[in-house]
Coordinates of C-alpha atoms in Angstrom, one line a residue:
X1397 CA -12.7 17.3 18.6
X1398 CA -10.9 14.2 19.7
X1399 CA -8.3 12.6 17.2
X1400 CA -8.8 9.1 15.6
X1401 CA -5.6 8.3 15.8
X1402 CA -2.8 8.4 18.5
X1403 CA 0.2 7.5 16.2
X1404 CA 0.8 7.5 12.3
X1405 CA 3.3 5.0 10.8
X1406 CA 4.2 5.5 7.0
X1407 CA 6.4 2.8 5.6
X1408 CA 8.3 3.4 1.9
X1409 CA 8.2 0.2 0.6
X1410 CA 11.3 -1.2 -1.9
X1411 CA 11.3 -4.3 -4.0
X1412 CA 15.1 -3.7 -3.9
X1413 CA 16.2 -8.2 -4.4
X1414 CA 19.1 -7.2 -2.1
X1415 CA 19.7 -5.7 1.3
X1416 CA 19.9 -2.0 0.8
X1417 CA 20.2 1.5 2.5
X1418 CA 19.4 4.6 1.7
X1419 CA 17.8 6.1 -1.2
X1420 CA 15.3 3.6 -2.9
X1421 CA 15.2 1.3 0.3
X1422 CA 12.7 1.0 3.1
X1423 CA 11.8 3.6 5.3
X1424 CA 9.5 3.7 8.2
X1425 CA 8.3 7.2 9.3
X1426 CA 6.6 7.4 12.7
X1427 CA 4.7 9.9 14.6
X1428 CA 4.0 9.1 17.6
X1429 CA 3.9 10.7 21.7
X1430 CA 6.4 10.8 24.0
X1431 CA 6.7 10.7 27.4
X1432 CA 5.3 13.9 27.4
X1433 CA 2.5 13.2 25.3
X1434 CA 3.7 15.8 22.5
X1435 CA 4.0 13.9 18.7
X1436 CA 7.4 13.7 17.6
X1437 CA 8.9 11.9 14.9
X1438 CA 11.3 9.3 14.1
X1439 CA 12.5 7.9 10.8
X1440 CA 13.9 4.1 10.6
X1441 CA 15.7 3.1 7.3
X1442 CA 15.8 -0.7 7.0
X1443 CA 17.3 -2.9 4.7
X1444 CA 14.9 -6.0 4.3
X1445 CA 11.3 -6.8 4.2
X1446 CA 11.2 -9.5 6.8
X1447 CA 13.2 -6.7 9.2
X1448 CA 11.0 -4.3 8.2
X1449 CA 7.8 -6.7 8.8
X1450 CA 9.1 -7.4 11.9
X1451 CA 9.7 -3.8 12.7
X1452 CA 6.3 -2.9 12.2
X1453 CA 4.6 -5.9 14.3
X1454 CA 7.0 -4.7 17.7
X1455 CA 6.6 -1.0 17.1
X1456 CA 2.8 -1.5 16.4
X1457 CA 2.5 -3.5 19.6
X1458 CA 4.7 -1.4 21.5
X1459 CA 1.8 1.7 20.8
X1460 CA -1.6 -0.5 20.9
X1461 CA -0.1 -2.0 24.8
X1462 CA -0.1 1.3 26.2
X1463 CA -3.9 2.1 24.2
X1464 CA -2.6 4.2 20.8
X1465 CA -4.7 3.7 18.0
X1466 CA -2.6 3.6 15.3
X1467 CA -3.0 4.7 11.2
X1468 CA -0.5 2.4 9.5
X1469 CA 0.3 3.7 5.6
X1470 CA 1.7 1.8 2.4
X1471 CA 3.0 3.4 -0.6
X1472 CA 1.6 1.2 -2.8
X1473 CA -1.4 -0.6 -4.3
X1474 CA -3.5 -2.8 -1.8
X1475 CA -5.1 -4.1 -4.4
X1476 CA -5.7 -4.7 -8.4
X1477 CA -8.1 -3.9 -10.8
X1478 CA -11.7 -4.9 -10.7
X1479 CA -11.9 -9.0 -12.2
X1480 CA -8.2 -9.9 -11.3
X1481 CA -9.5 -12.2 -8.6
X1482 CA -11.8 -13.9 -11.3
X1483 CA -9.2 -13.6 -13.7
X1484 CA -7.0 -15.9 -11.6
X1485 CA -9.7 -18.4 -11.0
X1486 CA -9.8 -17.7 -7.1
X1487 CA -12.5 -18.9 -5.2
X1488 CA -14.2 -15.6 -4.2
X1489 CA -17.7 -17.8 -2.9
X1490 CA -16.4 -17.5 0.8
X1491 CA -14.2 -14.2 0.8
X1492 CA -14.2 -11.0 -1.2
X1493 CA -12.0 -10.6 -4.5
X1494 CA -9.2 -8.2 -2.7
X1495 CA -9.3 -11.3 0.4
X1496 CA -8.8 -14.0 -2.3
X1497 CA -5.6 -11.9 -3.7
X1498 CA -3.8 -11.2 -0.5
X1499 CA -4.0 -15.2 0.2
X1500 CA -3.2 -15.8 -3.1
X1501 CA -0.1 -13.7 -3.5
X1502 CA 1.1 -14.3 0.4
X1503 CA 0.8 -18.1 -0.7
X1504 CA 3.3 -17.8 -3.6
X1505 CA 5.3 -14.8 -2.9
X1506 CA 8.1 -15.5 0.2
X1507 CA 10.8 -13.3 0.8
X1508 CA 14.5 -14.9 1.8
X1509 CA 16.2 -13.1 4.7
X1510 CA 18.6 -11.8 1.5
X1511 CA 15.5 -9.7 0.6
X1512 CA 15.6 -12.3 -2.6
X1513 CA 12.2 -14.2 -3.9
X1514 CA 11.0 -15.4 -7.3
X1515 CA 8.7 -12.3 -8.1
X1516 CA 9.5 -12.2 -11.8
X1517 CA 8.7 -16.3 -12.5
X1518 CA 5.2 -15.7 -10.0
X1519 CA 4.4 -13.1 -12.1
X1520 CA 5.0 -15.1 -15.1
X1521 CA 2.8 -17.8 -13.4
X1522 CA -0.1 -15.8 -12.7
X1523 CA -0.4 -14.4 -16.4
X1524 CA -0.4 -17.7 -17.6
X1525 CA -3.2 -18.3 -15.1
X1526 CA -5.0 -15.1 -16.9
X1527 CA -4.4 -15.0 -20.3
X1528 CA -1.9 -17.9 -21.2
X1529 CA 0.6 -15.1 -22.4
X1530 CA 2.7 -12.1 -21.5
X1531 CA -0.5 -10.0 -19.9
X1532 CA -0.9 -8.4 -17.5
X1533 CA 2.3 -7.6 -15.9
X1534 CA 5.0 -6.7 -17.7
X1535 CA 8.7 -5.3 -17.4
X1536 CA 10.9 -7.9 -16.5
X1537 CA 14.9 -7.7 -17.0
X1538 CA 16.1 -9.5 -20.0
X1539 CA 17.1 -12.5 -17.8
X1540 CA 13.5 -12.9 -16.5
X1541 CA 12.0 -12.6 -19.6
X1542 CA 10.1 -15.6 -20.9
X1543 CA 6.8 -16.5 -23.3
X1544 CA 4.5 -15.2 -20.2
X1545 CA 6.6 -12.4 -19.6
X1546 CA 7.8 -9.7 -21.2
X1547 CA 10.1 -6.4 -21.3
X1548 CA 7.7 -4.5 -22.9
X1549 CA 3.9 -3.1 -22.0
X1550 CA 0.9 -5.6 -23.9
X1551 CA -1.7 -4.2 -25.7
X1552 CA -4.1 -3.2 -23.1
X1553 CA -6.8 -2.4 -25.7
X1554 CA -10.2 -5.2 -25.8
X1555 CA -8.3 -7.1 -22.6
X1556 CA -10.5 -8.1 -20.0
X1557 CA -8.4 -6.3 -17.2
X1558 CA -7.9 -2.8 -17.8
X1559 CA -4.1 -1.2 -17.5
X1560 CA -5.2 0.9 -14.3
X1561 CA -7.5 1.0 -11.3
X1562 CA -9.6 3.4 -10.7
X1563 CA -8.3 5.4 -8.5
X1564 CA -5.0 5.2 -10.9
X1565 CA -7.6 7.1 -13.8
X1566 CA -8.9 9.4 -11.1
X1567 CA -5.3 10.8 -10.4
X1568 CA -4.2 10.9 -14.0
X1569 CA -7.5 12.6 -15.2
X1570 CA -7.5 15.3 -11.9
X1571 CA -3.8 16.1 -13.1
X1572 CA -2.7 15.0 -9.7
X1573 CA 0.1 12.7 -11.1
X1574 CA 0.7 10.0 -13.6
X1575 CA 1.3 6.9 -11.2
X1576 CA 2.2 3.8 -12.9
X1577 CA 0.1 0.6 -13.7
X1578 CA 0.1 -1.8 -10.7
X1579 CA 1.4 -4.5 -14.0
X1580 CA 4.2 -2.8 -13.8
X1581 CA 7.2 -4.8 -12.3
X1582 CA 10.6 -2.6 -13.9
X1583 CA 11.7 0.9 -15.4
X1584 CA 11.7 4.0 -13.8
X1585 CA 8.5 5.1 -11.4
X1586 CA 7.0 1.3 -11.8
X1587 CA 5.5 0.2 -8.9
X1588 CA 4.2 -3.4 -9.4
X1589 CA 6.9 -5.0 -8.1
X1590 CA 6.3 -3.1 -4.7
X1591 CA 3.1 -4.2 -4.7
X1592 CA 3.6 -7.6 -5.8
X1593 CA 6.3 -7.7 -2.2
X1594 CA 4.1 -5.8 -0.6
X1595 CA 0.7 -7.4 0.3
X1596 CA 2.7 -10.8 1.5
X1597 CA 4.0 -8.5 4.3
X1598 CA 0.2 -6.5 4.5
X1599 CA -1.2 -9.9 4.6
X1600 CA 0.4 -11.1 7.7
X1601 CA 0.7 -8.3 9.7
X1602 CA -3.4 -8.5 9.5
X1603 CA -3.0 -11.7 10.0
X1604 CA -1.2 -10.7 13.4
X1605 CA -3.4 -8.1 14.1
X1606 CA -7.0 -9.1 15.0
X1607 CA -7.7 -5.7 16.0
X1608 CA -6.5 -4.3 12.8
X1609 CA -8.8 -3.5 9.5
X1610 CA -7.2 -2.6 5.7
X1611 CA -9.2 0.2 4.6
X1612 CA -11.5 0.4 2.4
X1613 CA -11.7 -3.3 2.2
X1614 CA -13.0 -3.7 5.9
X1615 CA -14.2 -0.6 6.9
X1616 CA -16.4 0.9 4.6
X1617 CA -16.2 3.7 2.0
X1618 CA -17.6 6.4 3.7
X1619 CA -16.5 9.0 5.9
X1620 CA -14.9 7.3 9.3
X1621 CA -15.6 8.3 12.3
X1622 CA -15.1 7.6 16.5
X1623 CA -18.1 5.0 16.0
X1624 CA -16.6 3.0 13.2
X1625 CA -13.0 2.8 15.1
X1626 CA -14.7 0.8 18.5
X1627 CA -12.7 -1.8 19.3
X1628 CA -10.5 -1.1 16.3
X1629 CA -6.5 -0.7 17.0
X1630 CA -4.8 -0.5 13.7
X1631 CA -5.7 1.3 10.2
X1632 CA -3.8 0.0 7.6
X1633 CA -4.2 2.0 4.4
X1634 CA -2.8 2.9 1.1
X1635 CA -1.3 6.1 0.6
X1636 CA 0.6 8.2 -2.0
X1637 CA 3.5 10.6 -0.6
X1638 CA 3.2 12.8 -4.0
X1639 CA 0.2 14.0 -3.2
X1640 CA 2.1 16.0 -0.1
X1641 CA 4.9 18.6 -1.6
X1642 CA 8.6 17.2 -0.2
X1643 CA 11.6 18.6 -0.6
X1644 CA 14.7 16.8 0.6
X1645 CA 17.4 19.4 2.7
X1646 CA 20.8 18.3 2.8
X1647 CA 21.5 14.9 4.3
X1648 CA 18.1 13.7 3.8
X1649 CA 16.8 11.2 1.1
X1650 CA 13.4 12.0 -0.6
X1651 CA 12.2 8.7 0.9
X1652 CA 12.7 9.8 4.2
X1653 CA 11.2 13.2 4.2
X1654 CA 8.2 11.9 1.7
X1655 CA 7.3 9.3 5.2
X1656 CA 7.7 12.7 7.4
X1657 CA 5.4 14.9 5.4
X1658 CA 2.9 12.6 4.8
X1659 CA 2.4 11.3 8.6
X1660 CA 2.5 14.9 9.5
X1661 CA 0.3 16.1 6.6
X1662 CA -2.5 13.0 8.2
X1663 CA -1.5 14.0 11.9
X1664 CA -2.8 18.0 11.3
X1665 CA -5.9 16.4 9.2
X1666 CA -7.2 14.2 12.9
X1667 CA -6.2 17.5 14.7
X1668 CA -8.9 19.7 12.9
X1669 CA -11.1 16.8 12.9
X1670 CA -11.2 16.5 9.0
X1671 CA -9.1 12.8 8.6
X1672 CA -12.1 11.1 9.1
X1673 CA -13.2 12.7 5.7
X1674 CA -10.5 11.6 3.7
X1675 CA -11.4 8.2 4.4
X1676 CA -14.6 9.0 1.7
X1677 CA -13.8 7.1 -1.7
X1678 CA -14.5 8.9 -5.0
X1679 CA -17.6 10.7 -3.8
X1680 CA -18.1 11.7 -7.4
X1681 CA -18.1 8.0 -8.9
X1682 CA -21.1 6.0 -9.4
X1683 CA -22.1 3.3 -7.3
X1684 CA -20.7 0.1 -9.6
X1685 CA -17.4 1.8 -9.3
X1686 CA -17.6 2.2 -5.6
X1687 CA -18.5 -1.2 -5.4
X1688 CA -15.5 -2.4 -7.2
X1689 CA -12.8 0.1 -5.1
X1690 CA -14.1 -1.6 -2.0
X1691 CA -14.2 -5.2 -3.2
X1692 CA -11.1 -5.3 -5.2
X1693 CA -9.4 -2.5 -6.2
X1694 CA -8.9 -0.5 -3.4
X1695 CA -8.2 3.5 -2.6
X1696 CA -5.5 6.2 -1.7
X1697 CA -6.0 7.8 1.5
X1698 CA -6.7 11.7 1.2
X1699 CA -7.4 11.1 -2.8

């Protein structure tokens, strides 16, 4: 059985406000063929989003020019939980709720070529836009903190948004991990500032790429296969290294061998011809909930 993909990119995303190397920063993990059409892989360890960004959009191009279809992976939430969009009083009449919050966020969130922005005051912004207080997102340092933002987690209980996604609750309650609320901005684990830098870039490179579809948003929920890729040159997805065992030899950072594992663990998946699979969302949820991953919230690839 043919593979769906030529190439697998896996990018580590860091909300790091500086440029920074190393453990905790970006890295880019790519599989891809050589000149003698055998996969190998290459790790790149980058010290700023807008390098990074630009990274992806040459190396991208680079494998799509000479006909690669490529699977492009983020390590963190593509989306939020079902009723943000409303929440925030975006127009969702002409584009669905996860469209509406890319635009939104990519309109107030612009990195500085010092990897610096104003993440903790947009924050700040957009829960006065939802609740006129310090909810949702929380976990900003002491000099961040202000009446709309706090240090410390809200009271999630009778909110209109809940403190997870979906497929947040499906990996706590399977027992495969306790990932952090998407609110989340600080402390050890938190990803929601990742998230919060991260569709900006996610944003644009679709933007760049006409070719290119964010699953599940644009391609469905169900299994994809050959059929649903025509015409189709990029994948992007979201993806969770932990669910891949990783152990770091000597001289690597996690970081780096989570991006290796997890484009290799995908890469063996297309060989056997069962990636297309793991593209399914929650096949045990009920329809409403599908609904909601696919208009707002969002999936992890393999989950």
């Amino acid at each position: 059985m043919a593979r769906l993909f030529d190439a697998y990119i896996m990018v580590d995303w860091s909300a790091a406000a500086k440029p920074t190397l190393g453990a905790n920063s970006i890295w880019i993990g790519i599989l891809a063929k050589d000149a003698r059409l055998k996969l190998q892989f290459k790790a790149v360890n980058i010290d700023t989003r807008l390098k990074a960004r630009a990274f992806l959009e040459d190396m991208v191009a680079k494998l799509t020019r000479r006909g690669d279809r490529v699977l492009l992976g983020f390590d963190f939430s593509l989306g939020y939980p079902a009723g943000t969009a409303k929440a925030l009083g975006l127009d969702v009449s002409k584009q669905p709720p996860w469209a509406a919050m890319h635009a939104h966020l990519a309109s107030k969130l612009k990195d500085k070529p010092d990897n610096s922005n104003a993440r903790y005051a947009i924050a700040a912004g957009l829960n006065y836009a939802i609740s006129k207080g310090p909810f949702p997102f929380w976990g900003a340092p002491a000099r961040d903190v202000v009446s709309t933002l706090a240090s410390t987690k809200p009271d999630f209980a009778g909110q209109p948004l809940p403190e997870f996604r979906i497929a947040e609750s499906h990996l706590r309650d399977q027992k495969l991990g306790q990932p952090k609320s998407v609110w989340q901005l600080a402390y050890t684990g938190s990803v929601g500032s990742q998230s919060l830098t991260g569709i900006p870039h996610v944003h644009a490179l679709r933007a760049t790429w006409p070719n290119a579809r964010i699953w599940p948003f644009e391609t469905g929920t169900g299994e994809l296969t050959e059929d649903d890729l025509q015409g189709v040159e990029v994948v992007i997805a979201e993806v969770y290294p932990s669910l891949v065992k990783a152990k770091a030899e000597k001289g690597e950072t996690l970081d780096e061998v989570q991006v290796r594992e997890i484009a290799r663990h995908y890469s063996q998946l297309d060989e056997k011809g069962l990636l297309g699979a793991t593209f399914s969302t929650g096949k045990s949820l009920d329809e409403g909930k599908i609904e909601q991953i696919q208009a707002e919230e969002g999936w992890i690839l393999g989950l």
